[in-house]
mmCIF file of C-alpha atoms in Angstrom:
data_model
loop_
_atom_site.group_PDB
_atom_site.id
_atom_site.type_symbol
_atom_site.label_atom_id
_atom_site.label_comp_id
_atom_site.label_asym_id
_atom_site.label_seq_id
_atom_site.Cartn_x
_atom_site.Cartn_y
_atom_site.Cartn_z
ATOM 1 C CA MET F 1 9.514 -25.095 -51.462
ATOM 2 C CA ASN F 2 9.030 -26.113 -55.109
ATOM 3 C CA ASN F 3 8.403 -22.362 -55.952
ATOM 4 C CA ILE F 4 11.836 -21.346 -54.605
ATOM 5 C CA GLU F 5 14.352 -20.715 -57.383
ATOM 6 C CA LEU F 6 17.913 -20.255 -56.986
ATOM 7 C CA PRO F 7 20.235 -17.867 -58.983
ATOM 8 C CA ALA F 8 20.706 -18.603 -62.752
ATOM 9 C CA GLU F 9 24.789 -19.000 -61.730
ATOM 10 C CA VAL F 10 24.265 -21.746 -59.203
ATOM 11 C CA PRO F 11 25.267 -24.926 -60.903
ATOM 12 C CA ILE F 12 23.329 -27.444 -59.073
ATOM 13 C CA PRO F 13 19.737 -27.962 -59.361
ATOM 14 C CA THR F 14 17.353 -26.221 -56.825
ATOM 15 C CA GLY F 15 16.117 -29.358 -55.648
ATOM 16 C CA LEU F 16 19.203 -31.148 -55.365
ATOM 17 C CA ALA F 17 20.400 -27.494 -53.225
ATOM 18 C CA LEU F 18 17.842 -27.662 -51.066
ATOM 19 C CA ARG F 19 18.093 -31.458 -50.466
ATOM 20 C CA LEU F 20 21.724 -31.193 -49.907
ATOM 21 C CA GLY F 21 21.183 -28.128 -47.786
ATOM 22 C CA ALA F 22 18.975 -30.062 -45.359
ATOM 23 C CA SER F 23 20.992 -32.896 -45.163
ATOM 24 C CA PHE F 24 23.923 -30.975 -43.855
ATOM 25 C CA ALA F 25 21.794 -28.832 -41.303
ATOM 26 C CA PHE F 26 20.310 -31.643 -39.838
ATOM 27 C CA HIS F 27 23.285 -34.032 -39.871
ATOM 28 C CA PRO F 28 23.694 -34.372 -36.113
ATOM 29 C CA PHE F 29 20.212 -35.593 -35.752
ATOM 30 C CA GLU F 30 20.956 -38.433 -38.784
ATOM 31 C CA TYR F 31 24.749 -39.167 -36.894
ATOM 32 C CA SER F 32 22.676 -39.514 -33.360
ATOM 33 C CA LYS F 33 19.919 -41.819 -35.194
ATOM 34 C CA VAL F 34 22.695 -43.930 -36.567
ATOM 35 C CA LEU F 35 24.395 -44.753 -33.467
ATOM 36 C CA ILE F 36 21.112 -45.477 -31.493
ATOM 37 C CA GLN F 37 20.345 -48.037 -34.231
ATOM 38 C CA LEU F 38 23.694 -49.827 -33.997
ATOM 39 C CA GLY F 39 22.490 -49.651 -30.295
ATOM 40 C CA HIS F 40 25.422 -47.951 -28.685
ATOM 41 C CA GLU F 41 23.725 -46.326 -25.485
ATOM 42 C CA PRO F 42 26.678 -44.129 -23.543
ATOM 43 C CA LEU F 43 23.917 -42.209 -21.675
ATOM 44 C CA ALA F 44 22.151 -43.952 -18.915
ATOM 45 C CA PRO F 45 18.359 -43.970 -18.822
ATOM 46 C CA ARG F 46 16.520 -41.508 -16.214
ATOM 47 C CA ASN F 47 13.950 -41.913 -13.723
ATOM 48 C CA THR F 48 10.495 -40.354 -14.632
ATOM 49 C CA LYS F 49 7.277 -41.072 -14.331
ATOM 50 C CA THR F 50 4.367 -42.179 -16.695
ATOM 51 C CA LEU F 51 1.078 -40.139 -17.427
ATOM 52 C CA LEU F 52 -0.392 -42.247 -14.789
ATOM 53 C CA GLY F 53 2.383 -41.363 -12.199
ATOM 54 C CA ARG F 54 4.189 -44.480 -12.344
ATOM 55 C CA PRO F 55 7.842 -44.831 -11.951
ATOM 56 C CA ALA F 56 9.882 -45.541 -15.390
ATOM 57 C CA LEU F 57 12.935 -45.035 -17.091
ATOM 58 C CA ALA F 58 13.486 -42.689 -20.256
ATOM 59 C CA TYR F 59 16.225 -43.194 -22.623
ATOM 60 C CA PRO F 60 18.078 -39.608 -23.699
ATOM 61 C CA SER F 61 16.220 -37.847 -26.317
ATOM 62 C CA VAL F 62 17.972 -37.059 -29.722
ATOM 63 C CA PHE F 63 19.204 -33.740 -28.405
ATOM 64 C CA GLN F 64 20.835 -34.913 -25.655
ATOM 65 C CA TYR F 65 22.715 -37.312 -27.666
ATOM 66 C CA CYS F 66 23.660 -34.517 -29.846
ATOM 67 C CA GLY F 67 24.899 -33.097 -27.004
ATOM 68 C CA HIS F 68 27.052 -35.947 -25.886
ATOM 69 C CA ILE F 69 28.807 -35.839 -29.091
ATOM 70 C CA ARG F 70 29.403 -32.449 -29.145
ATOM 71 C CA LYS F 71 30.996 -32.612 -25.531
ATOM 72 C CA ARG F 72 33.476 -35.523 -26.811
ATOM 73 C CA ASP F 73 34.187 -34.714 -30.296
ATOM 74 C CA GLY F 74 33.317 -30.696 -29.958
ATOM 75 C CA VAL F 75 30.851 -29.082 -32.370
ATOM 76 C CA LEU F 76 32.738 -30.090 -35.775
ATOM 77 C CA GLY F 77 32.495 -33.632 -34.799
ATOM 78 C CA MET F 78 28.742 -33.568 -35.009
ATOM 79 C CA TRP F 79 29.085 -33.510 -38.838
ATOM 80 C CA ARG F 80 31.170 -36.767 -38.876
ATOM 81 C CA GLY F 81 30.217 -38.675 -42.222
ATOM 82 C CA VAL F 82 28.352 -35.776 -43.484
ATOM 83 C CA THR F 83 30.927 -35.577 -46.654
ATOM 84 C CA PRO F 84 29.748 -39.313 -48.010
ATOM 85 C CA LYS F 85 26.219 -39.003 -46.846
ATOM 86 C CA MET F 86 25.961 -35.856 -49.625
ATOM 87 C CA LEU F 87 28.106 -37.555 -52.033
ATOM 88 C CA SER F 88 25.144 -40.311 -51.663
ATOM 89 C CA LEU F 89 22.778 -37.834 -51.986
ATOM 90 C CA ALA F 90 24.001 -36.267 -55.397
ATOM 91 C CA VAL F 91 24.456 -39.618 -56.669
ATOM 92 C CA GLN F 92 20.941 -40.334 -56.189
ATOM 93 C CA HIS F 93 19.628 -37.636 -57.320
ATOM 94 C CA LEU F 94 21.680 -37.791 -60.821
ATOM 95 C CA ALA F 95 20.692 -41.786 -61.222
ATOM 96 C CA GLY F 96 17.237 -40.929 -60.876
ATOM 97 C CA ASN F 97 17.466 -38.138 -63.215
ATOM 98 C CA LYS F 98 19.424 -40.506 -65.756
ATOM 99 C CA PHE F 99 16.885 -43.518 -65.252
ATOM 100 C CA ASN F 100 14.022 -41.136 -65.888
ATOM 101 C CA GLU F 101 15.438 -40.021 -68.814
ATOM 102 C CA ILE F 102 15.886 -43.598 -70.251
ATOM 103 C CA TYR F 103 12.381 -45.024 -69.006
ATOM 104 C CA PRO F 104 10.208 -41.671 -68.769
ATOM 105 C CA PRO F 105 7.344 -41.854 -66.140
ATOM 106 C CA GLU F 106 3.864 -41.744 -66.810
ATOM 107 C CA PRO F 107 3.024 -38.287 -68.138
ATOM 108 C CA GLU F 108 1.010 -36.095 -65.733
ATOM 109 C CA LEU F 109 -2.800 -35.838 -66.036
ATOM 110 C CA LYS F 110 -4.821 -32.718 -65.190
ATOM 111 C CA GLU F 111 -7.882 -33.227 -62.955
ATOM 112 C CA GLU F 112 -10.199 -33.523 -65.559
ATOM 113 C CA GLU F 113 -8.277 -35.887 -67.688
ATOM 114 C CA GLU F 114 -7.626 -38.036 -64.875
ATOM 115 C CA ASP F 115 -11.530 -37.832 -63.632
ATOM 116 C CA ALA F 116 -12.502 -39.102 -67.271
ATOM 117 C CA LEU F 117 -10.298 -42.396 -66.541
ATOM 118 C CA THR F 118 -12.341 -45.744 -65.916
ATOM 119 C CA MET F 119 -11.591 -47.557 -63.009
ATOM 120 C CA GLU F 120 -9.554 -50.133 -65.443
ATOM 121 C CA GLU F 121 -7.344 -47.098 -66.849
ATOM 122 C CA ARG F 122 -6.547 -45.802 -63.159
ATOM 123 C CA LYS F 123 -5.295 -49.219 -62.118
ATOM 124 C CA GLU F 124 -3.267 -49.468 -64.637
ATOM 125 C CA ARG F 125 -1.609 -46.375 -64.682
ATOM 126 C CA PHE F 126 -1.340 -46.633 -60.916
ATOM 127 C CA ILE F 127 0.889 -49.935 -61.605
ATOM 128 C CA LYS F 128 2.899 -48.498 -64.217
ATOM 129 C CA ILE F 129 3.983 -45.498 -62.451
ATOM 130 C CA THR F 130 4.484 -47.759 -59.239
ATOM 131 C CA LEU F 131 6.706 -49.860 -61.026
ATOM 132 C CA GLN F 132 8.694 -46.960 -62.723
ATOM 133 C CA ALA F 133 9.089 -45.763 -59.742
ATOM 134 C CA ILE F 134 10.399 -49.033 -57.854
ATOM 135 C CA ALA F 135 13.002 -49.641 -60.676
ATOM 136 C CA CYS F 136 14.301 -46.070 -60.312
ATOM 137 C CA LYS F 137 14.282 -46.228 -56.347
ATOM 138 C CA MET F 138 16.424 -49.812 -56.662
ATOM 139 C CA THR F 139 18.813 -48.157 -59.313
ATOM 140 C CA CYS F 140 19.448 -45.168 -56.920
ATOM 141 C CA VAL F 141 19.937 -47.603 -54.084
ATOM 142 C CA VAL F 142 22.458 -49.770 -55.941
ATOM 143 C CA VAL F 143 24.644 -47.335 -57.136
ATOM 144 C CA SER F 144 24.650 -45.132 -54.039
ATOM 145 C CA GLN F 145 25.333 -47.938 -51.337
ATOM 146 C CA PRO F 146 29.118 -47.534 -51.339
ATOM 147 C CA LEU F 147 29.129 -43.976 -50.149
ATOM 148 C CA GLN F 148 26.050 -44.963 -47.881
ATOM 149 C CA VAL F 149 28.608 -47.832 -46.201
ATOM 150 C CA LEU F 150 31.474 -45.022 -45.911
ATOM 151 C CA ALA F 151 29.051 -42.506 -43.920
ATOM 152 C CA ILE F 152 27.605 -45.316 -41.741
ATOM 153 C CA ARG F 153 30.920 -46.548 -40.478
ATOM 154 C CA SER F 154 32.267 -43.079 -40.602
ATOM 155 C CA MET F 155 29.630 -42.163 -37.696
ATOM 156 C CA ALA F 156 30.033 -45.592 -36.180
ATOM 157 C CA GLU F 157 33.594 -44.654 -35.202
ATOM 158 C CA PHE F 158 32.294 -43.082 -32.523
ATOM 159 C CA VAL F 159 31.636 -46.069 -30.792
ATOM 160 C CA GLY F 160 35.250 -47.109 -30.725
ATOM 161 C CA GLY F 161 37.113 -44.169 -31.376
ATOM 162 C CA GLU F 162 38.877 -45.143 -34.780
ATOM 163 C CA ASP F 163 39.605 -43.046 -37.467
ATOM 164 C CA LYS F 164 39.608 -45.036 -40.443
ATOM 165 C CA PHE F 165 36.978 -43.082 -42.309
ATOM 166 C CA SER F 166 37.271 -39.896 -41.048
ATOM 167 C CA GLY F 167 39.908 -37.364 -41.435
ATOM 168 C CA GLY F 168 42.516 -36.006 -43.904
ATOM 169 C CA LEU F 169 42.294 -34.341 -47.260
ATOM 170 C CA THR F 170 39.544 -36.507 -48.654
ATOM 171 C CA MET F 171 37.577 -36.336 -45.408
ATOM 172 C CA GLY F 172 38.322 -39.758 -44.863
ATOM 173 C CA LEU F 173 37.287 -41.219 -48.282
ATOM 174 C CA TYR F 174 40.076 -42.827 -49.513
ATOM 175 C CA GLY F 175 41.086 -44.211 -46.020
ATOM 176 C CA GLY F 176 37.674 -45.628 -46.193
ATOM 177 C CA VAL F 177 37.735 -47.188 -48.938
ATOM 178 C CA VAL F 178 40.926 -48.760 -48.155
ATOM 179 C CA SER F 179 39.594 -49.921 -45.197
ATOM 180 C CA ILE F 180 36.923 -51.478 -46.989
ATOM 181 C CA LEU F 181 38.445 -53.566 -49.298
ATOM 182 C CA ASN F 182 40.961 -54.619 -46.838
ATOM 183 C CA GLU F 183 37.983 -55.893 -44.379
ATOM 184 C CA ASN F 184 35.695 -57.070 -46.464
ATOM 185 C CA GLY F 185 36.810 -56.958 -50.335
ATOM 186 C CA ILE F 186 35.063 -55.262 -53.105
ATOM 187 C CA LEU F 187 31.545 -56.736 -52.027
ATOM 188 C CA GLY F 188 31.866 -54.449 -48.790
ATOM 189 C CA PHE F 189 30.728 -51.574 -50.478
ATOM 190 C CA TRP F 190 27.169 -53.263 -50.758
ATOM 191 C CA SER F 191 27.157 -54.154 -47.506
ATOM 192 C CA GLY F 192 23.500 -53.888 -45.717
ATOM 193 C CA LEU F 193 22.412 -53.533 -49.366
ATOM 194 C CA ILE F 194 19.333 -55.962 -49.455
ATOM 195 C CA PRO F 195 17.640 -54.805 -46.434
ATOM 196 C CA ARG F 196 18.036 -51.086 -47.059
ATOM 197 C CA MET F 197 16.674 -51.848 -50.821
ATOM 198 C CA LEU F 198 13.823 -53.768 -49.265
ATOM 199 C CA GLY F 199 13.174 -51.052 -46.892
ATOM 200 C CA GLU F 200 13.082 -48.059 -49.763
ATOM 201 C CA VAL F 201 11.240 -50.136 -51.916
ATOM 202 C CA GLY F 202 8.674 -51.219 -48.935
ATOM 203 C CA ILE F 203 7.929 -47.550 -47.624
ATOM 204 C CA LEU F 204 7.256 -46.244 -51.578
ATOM 205 C CA GLY F 205 5.411 -49.461 -52.696
ATOM 206 C CA ILE F 206 2.989 -49.222 -49.246
ATOM 207 C CA THR F 207 3.005 -45.439 -49.424
ATOM 208 C CA ALA F 208 1.593 -45.643 -53.350
ATOM 209 C CA SER F 209 -0.817 -48.421 -52.656
ATOM 210 C CA LEU F 210 -2.439 -46.890 -49.318
ATOM 211 C CA THR F 211 -2.678 -43.726 -51.126
ATOM 212 C CA PHE F 212 -4.514 -45.190 -54.323
ATOM 213 C CA LEU F 213 -6.960 -47.495 -52.191
ATOM 214 C CA VAL F 214 -8.019 -44.680 -49.789
ATOM 215 C CA ASN F 215 -8.329 -42.117 -52.199
ATOM 216 C CA THR F 216 -9.885 -44.241 -55.293
ATOM 217 C CA TYR F 217 -12.010 -46.098 -52.579
ATOM 218 C CA LEU F 218 -12.925 -44.383 -49.169
ATOM 219 C CA LEU F 219 -12.492 -40.525 -49.794
ATOM 220 C CA GLU F 220 -14.303 -38.244 -52.159
ATOM 221 C CA ASP F 221 -13.301 -34.847 -50.577
ATOM 222 C CA LYS F 222 -10.452 -33.573 -52.661
ATOM 223 C CA GLU F 223 -9.177 -31.735 -50.099
ATOM 224 C CA MET F 224 -8.609 -34.343 -47.623
ATOM 225 C CA ALA F 225 -6.944 -36.292 -50.427
ATOM 226 C CA GLN F 226 -3.776 -34.429 -50.671
ATOM 227 C CA TYR F 227 -3.145 -35.336 -47.001
ATOM 228 C CA THR F 228 -3.394 -39.409 -47.607
ATOM 229 C CA GLY F 229 0.303 -39.418 -48.991
ATOM 230 C CA HIS F 230 1.591 -38.090 -46.092
ATOM 231 C CA VAL F 231 -0.145 -40.349 -43.573
ATOM 232 C CA ALA F 232 0.328 -43.194 -45.538
ATOM 233 C CA GLY F 233 4.062 -42.394 -45.892
ATOM 234 C CA PHE F 234 4.278 -42.037 -42.003
ATOM 235 C CA LEU F 235 2.882 -45.861 -41.228
ATOM 236 C CA ALA F 236 4.850 -47.168 -44.272
ATOM 237 C CA GLY F 237 8.178 -45.811 -42.706
ATOM 238 C CA SER F 238 6.980 -47.204 -39.328
ATOM 239 C CA LEU F 239 6.209 -50.584 -40.927
ATOM 240 C CA CYS F 240 10.021 -50.751 -42.792
ATOM 241 C CA TYR F 241 11.795 -49.337 -40.014
ATOM 242 C CA PRO F 242 13.234 -52.626 -38.746
ATOM 243 C CA LEU F 243 14.634 -52.967 -41.991
ATOM 244 C CA GLN F 244 16.325 -49.814 -41.910
ATOM 245 C CA VAL F 245 17.805 -50.815 -38.436
ATOM 246 C CA THR F 246 18.872 -53.832 -40.000
ATOM 247 C CA SER F 247 20.780 -52.266 -42.709
ATOM 248 C CA THR F 248 22.302 -50.006 -40.629
ATOM 249 C CA CYS F 249 23.934 -52.904 -38.335
ATOM 250 C CA MET F 250 24.391 -55.386 -41.188
ATOM 251 C CA THR F 251 26.831 -52.290 -42.476
ATOM 252 C CA VAL F 252 29.035 -52.160 -39.605
ATOM 253 C CA SER F 253 29.089 -55.552 -38.927
ATOM 254 C CA ARG F 254 32.468 -57.361 -39.301
ATOM 255 C CA SER F 255 33.681 -54.314 -40.452
ATOM 256 C CA GLY F 256 36.875 -54.144 -38.549
ATOM 257 C CA LEU F 257 35.395 -51.285 -36.233
ATOM 258 C CA MET F 258 34.682 -51.854 -32.873
ATOM 259 C CA ALA F 259 30.883 -50.981 -32.899
ATOM 260 C CA GLY F 260 30.752 -54.451 -35.625
ATOM 261 C CA TYR F 261 31.894 -57.144 -32.806
ATOM 262 C CA PRO F 262 30.852 -58.328 -29.683
ATOM 263 C CA PRO F 263 30.000 -57.238 -26.594
ATOM 264 C CA ARG F 264 28.648 -54.252 -28.922
ATOM 265 C CA MET F 265 27.264 -55.969 -31.537
ATOM 266 C CA PRO F 266 26.759 -59.962 -31.906
ATOM 267 C CA LEU F 267 28.199 -61.816 -35.197
ATOM 268 C CA TYR F 268 25.414 -61.885 -37.290
ATOM 269 C CA THR F 269 25.445 -64.772 -40.173
ATOM 270 C CA GLY F 270 23.072 -62.871 -42.136
ATOM 271 C CA TRP F 271 20.725 -59.870 -42.549
ATOM 272 C CA LEU F 272 17.662 -62.122 -41.578
ATOM 273 C CA ASP F 273 19.760 -63.289 -38.445
ATOM 274 C CA CYS F 274 20.086 -59.485 -37.841
ATOM 275 C CA LEU F 275 16.552 -58.618 -38.163
ATOM 276 C CA SER F 276 15.327 -61.875 -36.215
ATOM 277 C CA HIS F 277 17.514 -60.629 -33.381
ATOM 278 C CA LEU F 278 16.238 -57.449 -33.498
#
């Protein structure tokens, strides 16, 4: 993937182009995930059996959810909210590049150079790399949150059938901005910011820490060490998932959309109230 190069005339970096392409292609799944996080369950659970043969109820899969969206809004409706989502990715990419220009990360070391470091030097290098990455991630989250709010609220319109955040020549961007200002004021653009930031930073910090500890103190096999980050990332994502759900809910709560009010959603007093309710 890292070796893929786009033609020179393409005006955007290869990495960003691949991320945008993947985001566009898999947006219907992201759309379904947001609706699931909001607790919108239009499809009834079906009867099934466990591996032991006991009767149980199974919720619809994400593919069935996508099929339900397509039946109601058509094929194009499955890409509701894709414009602000892709703009958010582009803003994060640009903000990350600018941050790394101002505060450059630690230089890459060859395997021999890394093996030559003492344990204290390895710890110091790990702390510097992790803190720089966390600061960069926090910056990207803050600057991209307004577009994230527009994207999530656009998808949440599916629940109540509103059209404040979708349609028109601006793909719902202008109408969404006006709606946020009217309903929540300027701070509404950063709704759900704190749990999202805690979740993103938590995933990054836990993944980096577990990878460092396992590769430093437990694993000696270099071949196995390359997979540690993937396993650690999966565990970190699972641990921080409640914060992602909280961020999604707080982004829609009291937004003027049906999805953000009873009986669809309780009126939370804050993100901690929402997290405890989960």
